[in-house]
Every structure is written in C-alpha cells, then in structure tokens.
Short mmCIF file of C-alpha atoms and ligand atoms in Angstrom, two decimals:
data_model
loop_
_atom_site.label_atom_id
_atom_site.label_comp_id
_atom_site.label_asym_id
_atom_site.label_seq_id
_atom_site.Cartn_x
_atom_site.Cartn_y
_atom_site.Cartn_z
CA MET A 1 -7.73 17.36 -1.23
CA SER A 2 -9.49 13.99 -2.17
CA ARG A 3 -10.65 13.80 -5.66
CA ALA A 4 -13.45 11.38 -4.66
CA THR A 5 -16.93 12.92 -4.88
CA SER A 6 -18.68 9.62 -3.77
CA TYR A 7 -17.81 6.34 -2.27
CA HIS A 8 -19.60 2.99 -2.85
CA ARG A 9 -18.98 -0.45 -1.61
CA PRO A 10 -20.88 -3.02 -3.74
CA ASP A 11 -20.95 -6.60 -2.54
CA THR A 12 -21.54 -8.18 -5.92
CA VAL A 13 -20.04 -7.91 -9.25
CA GLU A 14 -23.28 -6.93 -10.90
CA ARG A 15 -23.80 -3.97 -8.57
CA ALA A 16 -20.16 -3.00 -9.08
CA LEU A 17 -20.79 -2.91 -12.89
CA ALA A 18 -24.02 -1.06 -12.41
CA LEU A 19 -22.04 1.68 -10.56
CA LEU A 20 -19.06 1.61 -13.07
CA THR A 21 -21.27 2.09 -16.05
CA ALA A 22 -22.71 5.25 -14.39
CA GLY A 23 -20.91 8.11 -15.41
CA GLY A 24 -18.01 9.56 -13.37
CA ASN A 25 -17.32 6.35 -11.23
CA VAL A 26 -14.01 4.21 -11.22
CA ALA A 27 -12.96 1.16 -9.79
CA LEU A 28 -11.00 1.56 -6.48
CA ALA A 29 -8.68 -1.59 -5.92
CA GLY A 30 -5.75 -0.93 -3.49
CA GLY A 31 -5.78 2.74 -4.38
CA THR A 32 -2.04 3.00 -4.51
CA LEU A 33 -2.26 4.74 -7.89
CA LEU A 34 -5.54 6.20 -7.64
CA ASN A 35 -5.14 7.84 -4.34
CA ALA A 36 -1.77 9.13 -5.40
CA ASP A 37 -2.61 10.37 -8.75
CA ASP A 38 -2.25 14.09 -9.22
CA ASP A 39 -5.15 14.21 -11.65
CA PRO A 40 -7.62 16.65 -10.06
CA THR A 41 -10.73 15.12 -12.06
CA PRO A 42 -13.30 14.50 -9.57
CA VAL A 43 -14.53 10.61 -9.59
CA GLY A 44 -16.98 8.51 -7.70
CA MET A 45 -14.91 5.43 -6.25
CA VAL A 46 -16.44 2.00 -6.38
CA ASP A 47 -14.48 0.03 -3.80
CA LEU A 48 -13.94 -3.56 -5.00
CA GLN A 49 -13.15 -5.02 -1.51
CA GLY A 50 -16.58 -6.29 -0.79
CA LEU A 51 -16.68 -8.49 -3.94
CA GLY A 52 -14.77 -11.51 -2.51
CA LEU A 53 -12.01 -11.57 -5.27
CA THR A 54 -9.25 -12.32 -3.08
CA SER A 55 -8.95 -16.24 -3.71
CA ILE A 56 -5.90 -17.88 -5.09
CA SER A 57 -6.97 -21.29 -6.70
CA VAL A 58 -4.32 -23.76 -7.54
CA THR A 59 -4.61 -26.77 -9.81
CA ASP A 60 -1.82 -28.92 -11.36
CA ALA A 61 -1.59 -26.73 -14.54
CA LEU A 62 -3.26 -23.42 -13.49
CA ILE A 63 -3.29 -20.88 -10.82
CA GLU A 64 -6.25 -18.47 -10.59
CA LEU A 65 -5.58 -15.22 -8.83
CA GLY A 66 -8.71 -13.02 -7.83
CA SER A 67 -8.18 -9.55 -9.07
CA MET A 68 -8.07 -8.22 -5.43
CA VAL A 69 -5.21 -10.52 -4.42
CA THR A 70 -2.46 -8.36 -3.27
CA LEU A 71 1.15 -8.21 -4.24
CA HIS A 72 2.03 -8.98 -0.77
CA ASP A 73 -0.21 -12.24 -1.00
CA LEU A 74 1.66 -13.18 -4.24
CA ARG A 75 5.03 -12.80 -2.43
CA ARG A 76 3.97 -14.91 0.47
CA ASN A 77 1.92 -17.64 -1.02
CA GLY A 78 3.94 -20.78 -1.56
CA SER A 79 1.95 -21.91 -4.49
CA ILE A 80 2.93 -18.82 -6.65
CA PRO A 81 5.83 -19.68 -9.17
CA PRO A 82 8.97 -18.08 -8.11
CA LEU A 83 9.31 -15.89 -11.23
CA VAL A 84 5.97 -14.29 -10.27
CA SER A 85 6.27 -14.01 -6.43
CA ASN A 86 9.94 -12.70 -6.89
CA ALA A 87 8.68 -10.05 -9.09
CA ALA A 88 5.87 -9.07 -7.00
CA GLY A 89 8.18 -8.60 -4.17
CA ALA A 90 10.32 -6.25 -6.19
CA GLU A 91 7.43 -3.83 -7.26
CA LEU A 92 6.52 -0.79 -5.02
CA PRO A 93 7.59 -0.25 -1.36
CA SER A 94 6.58 -3.06 1.01
CA THR A 95 3.89 -0.95 2.70
CA LEU A 96 2.17 -0.31 -0.73
CA ARG A 97 2.56 -4.10 -1.78
CA THR A 98 -0.07 -4.84 1.14
CA LEU A 99 -2.60 -2.71 -0.81
CA ALA A 100 -1.67 -2.88 -4.45
CA THR A 101 -3.67 -5.66 -6.36
CA VAL A 102 -3.26 -7.92 -9.28
CA GLY A 103 -6.25 -6.31 -10.86
CA GLY A 104 -4.92 -2.75 -10.40
CA THR A 105 -1.51 -3.76 -11.76
CA VAL A 106 -3.02 -5.14 -14.94
CA ALA A 107 -5.38 -2.13 -15.40
CA THR A 108 -2.30 0.40 -14.98
CA GLY A 109 -0.16 -1.41 -17.36
CA ASN A 110 2.97 0.32 -16.10
CA PRO A 111 5.79 -0.28 -18.76
CA ASP A 112 8.28 -1.11 -16.10
CA SER A 113 6.36 -3.69 -14.24
CA ILE A 114 8.44 -6.78 -13.98
CA LEU A 115 5.40 -8.33 -12.37
CA LEU A 116 3.48 -7.89 -15.52
CA ALA A 117 6.42 -9.39 -17.68
CA ALA A 118 6.45 -12.33 -15.43
CA LEU A 119 2.54 -12.85 -15.70
CA LEU A 120 3.11 -12.50 -19.60
CA ALA A 121 5.92 -15.25 -19.35
CA HIS A 122 3.33 -17.30 -17.61
CA SER A 123 0.82 -17.02 -20.29
CA ALA A 124 -1.65 -15.07 -18.21
CA GLU A 125 -5.23 -14.76 -19.22
CA VAL A 126 -7.50 -11.82 -17.75
CA GLN A 127 -11.11 -12.55 -16.84
CA VAL A 128 -13.05 -9.20 -17.48
CA ALA A 129 -16.75 -8.71 -16.44
CA GLY A 130 -19.00 -6.43 -18.36
CA PRO A 131 -22.67 -5.71 -18.91
CA ASP A 132 -22.56 -8.51 -21.56
CA GLY A 133 -21.20 -11.32 -19.35
CA THR A 134 -17.59 -12.31 -18.36
CA GLY A 135 -15.02 -13.31 -20.89
CA GLY A 136 -11.21 -14.20 -20.83
CA ALA A 137 -8.57 -12.50 -23.00
CA PRO A 138 -4.75 -12.83 -23.20
CA LEU A 139 -2.87 -10.41 -20.79
CA SER A 140 -0.80 -9.22 -23.86
CA ASN A 141 -4.16 -8.16 -25.55
CA VAL A 142 -5.52 -6.35 -22.47
CA LEU A 143 -2.26 -4.36 -22.07
CA ALA A 144 -2.13 -3.57 -25.92
CA ALA A 145 -5.70 -2.17 -25.50
CA GLY A 146 -4.67 -0.06 -22.67
CA GLY A 147 -6.52 -2.02 -19.97
CA PRO A 148 -10.17 -3.00 -19.77
CA CYS A 149 -12.73 -0.53 -21.31
CA HIS A 150 -14.62 1.82 -19.06
CA GLY A 151 -17.43 0.22 -17.17
CA ARG A 152 -15.60 -3.22 -17.20
CA LEU A 153 -14.02 -4.93 -14.26
CA ILE A 154 -11.07 -7.39 -14.07
CA THR A 155 -12.38 -10.29 -11.93
CA ALA A 156 -9.34 -12.79 -12.14
CA VAL A 157 -6.11 -13.54 -13.78
CA SER A 158 -5.04 -17.00 -14.43
CA LEU A 159 -1.51 -18.47 -15.31
CA THR A 160 -0.07 -21.60 -16.48
CA VAL A 161 2.57 -23.17 -14.28
CA GLY A 162 5.72 -25.12 -14.82
CA GLY A 163 8.72 -24.83 -17.26
CA THR A 164 12.12 -23.31 -16.76
CA THR A 165 12.49 -19.60 -16.34
CA ALA A 166 15.11 -16.82 -16.39
CA TYR A 167 15.20 -13.12 -15.42
CA GLU A 168 17.95 -10.45 -16.32
CA ALA A 169 17.70 -6.69 -15.68
CA VAL A 170 19.73 -3.58 -15.69
CA GLY A 171 19.05 -0.65 -13.58
CA ARG A 172 20.75 2.46 -12.20
CA THR A 173 21.27 0.53 -8.82
CA PRO A 174 20.34 -3.15 -8.01
CA SER A 175 17.35 -2.14 -6.10
CA ASP A 176 16.06 0.56 -8.60
CA THR A 177 13.24 -0.19 -11.07
CA PRO A 178 15.01 -1.71 -14.21
CA ILE A 179 15.66 0.49 -17.15
CA VAL A 180 14.96 -2.58 -19.26
CA SER A 181 14.28 -6.24 -18.08
CA ALA A 182 13.72 -9.54 -19.76
CA THR A 183 11.90 -12.35 -18.48
CA ALA A 184 11.84 -15.79 -20.09
CA ARG A 185 10.03 -19.05 -19.62
CA ARG A 186 10.51 -22.20 -21.66
CA THR A 187 7.73 -24.99 -21.30
CA ASP A 188 7.19 -27.91 -23.65
CA GLY A 189 9.85 -26.69 -26.07
CA LEU A 190 8.06 -23.15 -26.42
CA THR A 191 10.15 -20.20 -25.34
CA THR A 192 8.46 -16.98 -24.32
CA VAL A 193 10.29 -13.74 -23.76
CA ALA A 194 8.68 -10.65 -22.30
CA LEU A 195 10.52 -7.24 -21.81
CA THR A 196 9.93 -4.03 -19.91
CA GLY A 197 11.00 -0.51 -20.40
CA VAL A 198 10.83 -0.80 -24.29
CA ALA A 199 7.19 0.10 -25.03
CA ALA A 200 4.05 1.78 -23.57
CA THR A 201 3.47 -1.50 -21.51
CA PRO A 202 5.49 -4.70 -20.90
CA VAL A 203 5.47 -6.73 -24.05
CA LEU A 204 6.01 -10.35 -25.50
CA VAL A 205 8.76 -10.35 -28.09
CA ASP A 206 10.14 -12.74 -30.62
CA PRO A 207 12.92 -14.43 -28.82
CA ALA A 208 14.80 -14.73 -32.18
CA ASP A 209 14.36 -10.94 -32.95
CA PRO A 210 13.63 -9.29 -29.66
CA THR A 211 13.79 -5.54 -30.92
CA ALA A 212 11.63 -6.06 -33.97
CA GLY A 213 9.09 -3.45 -34.22
CA LEU A 214 10.11 -1.73 -30.96
CA GLU A 215 10.84 2.05 -30.61
CA PRO A 216 11.20 2.66 -26.86
CA ALA A 217 10.71 6.17 -25.65
CA ALA A 218 13.80 7.77 -24.33
CA ASP A 219 14.11 9.37 -20.77
CA PHE A 220 16.55 10.54 -18.11
CA ARG A 221 17.48 6.82 -17.50
CA GLY A 222 18.11 5.61 -21.08
CA SER A 223 17.91 6.73 -24.76
CA THR A 224 15.97 4.64 -27.36
CA ASP A 225 19.26 3.15 -28.67
CA TYR A 226 20.38 2.06 -25.23
CA ARG A 227 17.15 0.46 -24.37
CA LEU A 228 17.28 -1.40 -27.67
CA HIS A 229 20.79 -2.43 -26.92
CA LEU A 230 19.79 -3.66 -23.39
CA ALA A 231 16.84 -5.55 -24.96
CA SER A 232 19.20 -7.47 -27.26
CA VAL A 233 21.80 -8.20 -24.57
CA LEU A 234 19.23 -9.18 -21.93
CA THR A 235 17.35 -11.41 -24.13
CA ALA A 236 20.34 -13.15 -25.19
CA ARG A 237 21.44 -13.67 -21.35
CA VAL A 238 17.89 -15.11 -20.41
CA LEU A 239 18.07 -17.49 -23.55
CA ALA A 240 21.67 -18.59 -22.50
CA SER A 241 20.44 -19.20 -18.99
CA LEU A 242 17.40 -21.36 -20.20
CA ASP A 243 19.85 -23.36 -22.52
CA GLY A 244 22.12 -23.82 -19.54
CA GLY A 245 19.39 -24.86 -17.12
CA SER A 246 17.30 -27.27 -19.29
C1 FAD B 1 5.15 5.30 -4.88
C2 FAD B 1 4.53 4.51 -5.96
C3 FAD B 1 5.26 3.38 -6.61
C4 FAD B 1 4.78 2.63 -7.51
N1 FAD B 1 5.63 1.65 -8.18
C5 FAD B 1 5.27 0.76 -9.06
C6 FAD B 1 5.83 -0.22 -9.50
O1 FAD B 1 7.12 -0.49 -9.07
N2 FAD B 1 5.48 -0.98 -10.46
C7 FAD B 1 4.14 -0.81 -10.89
O2 FAD B 1 3.71 -1.47 -11.77
N3 FAD B 1 3.41 0.23 -10.46
C8 FAD B 1 3.78 1.02 -9.64
N4 FAD B 1 3.11 1.98 -9.19
C9 FAD B 1 1.68 2.26 -9.82
C10 FAD B 1 0.72 1.34 -9.08
O3 FAD B 1 0.67 1.65 -7.68
C11 FAD B 1 0.64 0.00 -9.28
O4 FAD B 1 0.47 -0.30 -10.82
C12 FAD B 1 -0.50 -0.81 -8.50
O5 FAD B 1 -0.13 -2.16 -8.56
C13 FAD B 1 -1.89 -0.32 -8.76
O6 FAD B 1 -2.78 -1.35 -8.08
P1 FAD B 1 -3.83 -0.86 -7.08
O7 FAD B 1 -4.64 -2.10 -6.66
O8 FAD B 1 -3.39 -0.02 -5.98
O9 FAD B 1 -4.85 0.01 -8.08
P2 FAD B 1 -5.65 1.19 -7.89
O10 FAD B 1 -4.82 2.54 -7.53
O11 FAD B 1 -6.87 1.11 -6.98
O12 FAD B 1 -6.12 1.50 -9.26
C14 FAD B 1 -5.21 1.80 -10.48
C15 FAD B 1 -6.25 1.88 -11.58
O13 FAD B 1 -6.64 0.64 -11.99
C16 FAD B 1 -8.07 0.56 -12.05
N5 FAD B 1 -8.48 -0.66 -11.54
C17 FAD B 1 -8.04 -1.23 -10.33
N6 FAD B 1 -8.54 -2.55 -10.35
C18 FAD B 1 -9.38 -2.68 -11.37
C19 FAD B 1 -10.19 -3.82 -11.59
N7 FAD B 1 -10.31 -4.96 -10.92
N8 FAD B 1 -10.77 -3.81 -12.86
C20 FAD B 1 -10.58 -2.71 -13.74
N9 FAD B 1 -9.98 -1.64 -13.37
C21 FAD B 1 -9.37 -1.50 -12.07
C22 FAD B 1 -8.66 1.74 -11.22
O14 FAD B 1 -9.91 2.29 -11.69
C23 FAD B 1 -7.55 2.81 -11.53
O15 FAD B 1 -7.59 3.30 -12.81
C24 FAD B 1 3.66 2.66 -7.99
C25 FAD B 1 2.78 3.89 -7.61
C26 FAD B 1 3.27 4.54 -6.52
C27 FAD B 1 2.39 5.75 -5.89
#
C-alpha cells in the first residue's frame, strides 16, 4: 500500500519549500528509495520534477549538476569526469538509474555509494535552499550532518574537474556492491582519498593514515577488522596507481 497521503507538484523552489516546511511532507525525487522503503509512516509527497533542476552546466574548472539529474544522465553525458560517470553506472540496477537522482543520492548518504565517494574526490559542494535562502556546503559536511535538515532542498551539486584519479574495490563478486572501496584524485599536488564501507556514509580520509578514527560496523559481508584492513590495502593501491600515472 502506498504511504503517500497527498501528492504535490510545485513549479518553483519557493513553493516546494513552503510545502516541505509544512508538517508531514517530504521531497520526492526519483522515488527509488522513498517508494521502496518499508517505513509505513504516512507522508505527503512533494514531487521535485516540475522545478527545472535537471541541467548540467560545464565550465573549464567546474561542473554544476541540477539535483534532479539522474544517474543515467551522469553515465551518458560526455562532460562528466570518468570517475563520476563510471561510479554512476555501477550504482543500482539500470532501470532504477533512469529514476534515481544526484540530490536523492546525496540526501540518502548510502555508506556503500561509490558515486558519493567519486563526488567527494571531486571536492563536491552541495547547494541547499531553505526558508533563509540558498547556501553552499562541502558534500562531506552535508553527509556528516545526515543530509539536509527537514524543510530544506538540495538544488544542485557542483564538482571541480581535472587531475589524476584511481579507484580500487573489493566485493564478494566483481559486480556486487563493494564491501570497501577507495577512490582517489590528485590535482595541483593535493591528494584526496574517499572510502566507502567504513562509516555511516562515504568519508574523506587522510591518505597517510586512512583508518584514523574509523570503526566500521561489522555485517555479514565483513567484520570491523576486515574492513579496516581493506581500507589500508585499497588506499595503498590507489596511491600507488596515482604515483604510477602522474
Ligand atoms: C533495489 C535498490 C538498490 C539500491 N542500490 C543503491 C546503490 O547501489 N547505491 C546507493 O547509493 N543507493 C542505492 N539505493 C538507495 C537509493 O535508491 C539511492 O540512494 C537513490 O540514489 C536515491 O535517489 P532518488 O532520487 O530515487 O531519491 P528518493 O527515493 O526520491 O528520495 C530519497 C530520500 O532523499 C530525499 N531527497 C530526495 N531528493 C532530495 C532533494 N533534492 N533535497 C532534499 N532531500 C531530497 C527524499 O525526501 C528521501 O528522504 C538502492 C535502492 C533500491 C530500492
């Protein structure tokens, strides 16, 4: 049974925010999680499709993705850095990639999302609109906060481009969601490493000490110690790959 008690399709961000600040309403983007969720709590759905947040704008140094850009769009658009488009193509089944959005992926903060790790490596910044206006925040901060606050809307995600990148992962099978993955990017002498599978969301780590402060939750795919071991090994591999490739 649908959990939706009402459906709204606003055509401006301001109207969407007014609906979201009203009690019991949530943003509906691609709906891949919201409609699959077993949570029985009834909600009003505020469909973001009418807001025109589907553009991909490209300059020499920056790419801005509207929050309703889908993972399928990311995979197919030739301007998207390969690290990001390859990661988008590895998330979810292909039918769901045509629905799932960049904004929904950021708001969800799935700990295993290699797309979020790729966006972290590309120094992504998230534009969030609220009753007090729109402001930008680093993706790492938005993830650490558990997503945007209630009543706020992700409108865009921008990333810096260029640099050398590397990706390594270990999963139960090559096509399975990685147990742990490491994504790295080096630009202007600065190396960034993002890991999945080691915290409540994908995280940026110190390349020289990648497991510092981490205590991954164990599950049927890997114990805490195994995940920490993979974090060290995979980080060493991506760093070696960057060294070899630069
Ligand atoms: C079978 C299956 C497989 C999945 N596999 C993966 C996977 O491989 N990797 C992965 O990361 N996730 C996975 N997911 C989880 C989820 O589908 C994805 O995170 C997806 O990208 C969510 O995007 P969406 O646009 O469909 O969001 P929705 O389902 O529409 O929304 C998800 C949440 O985000 C909020 N939200 C959406 N857009 C915004 C916005 N612009 N501003 C503020 N809040 C917003 C919604 O209110 C809701 O709480 C999977 C889910 C299913 C059902």
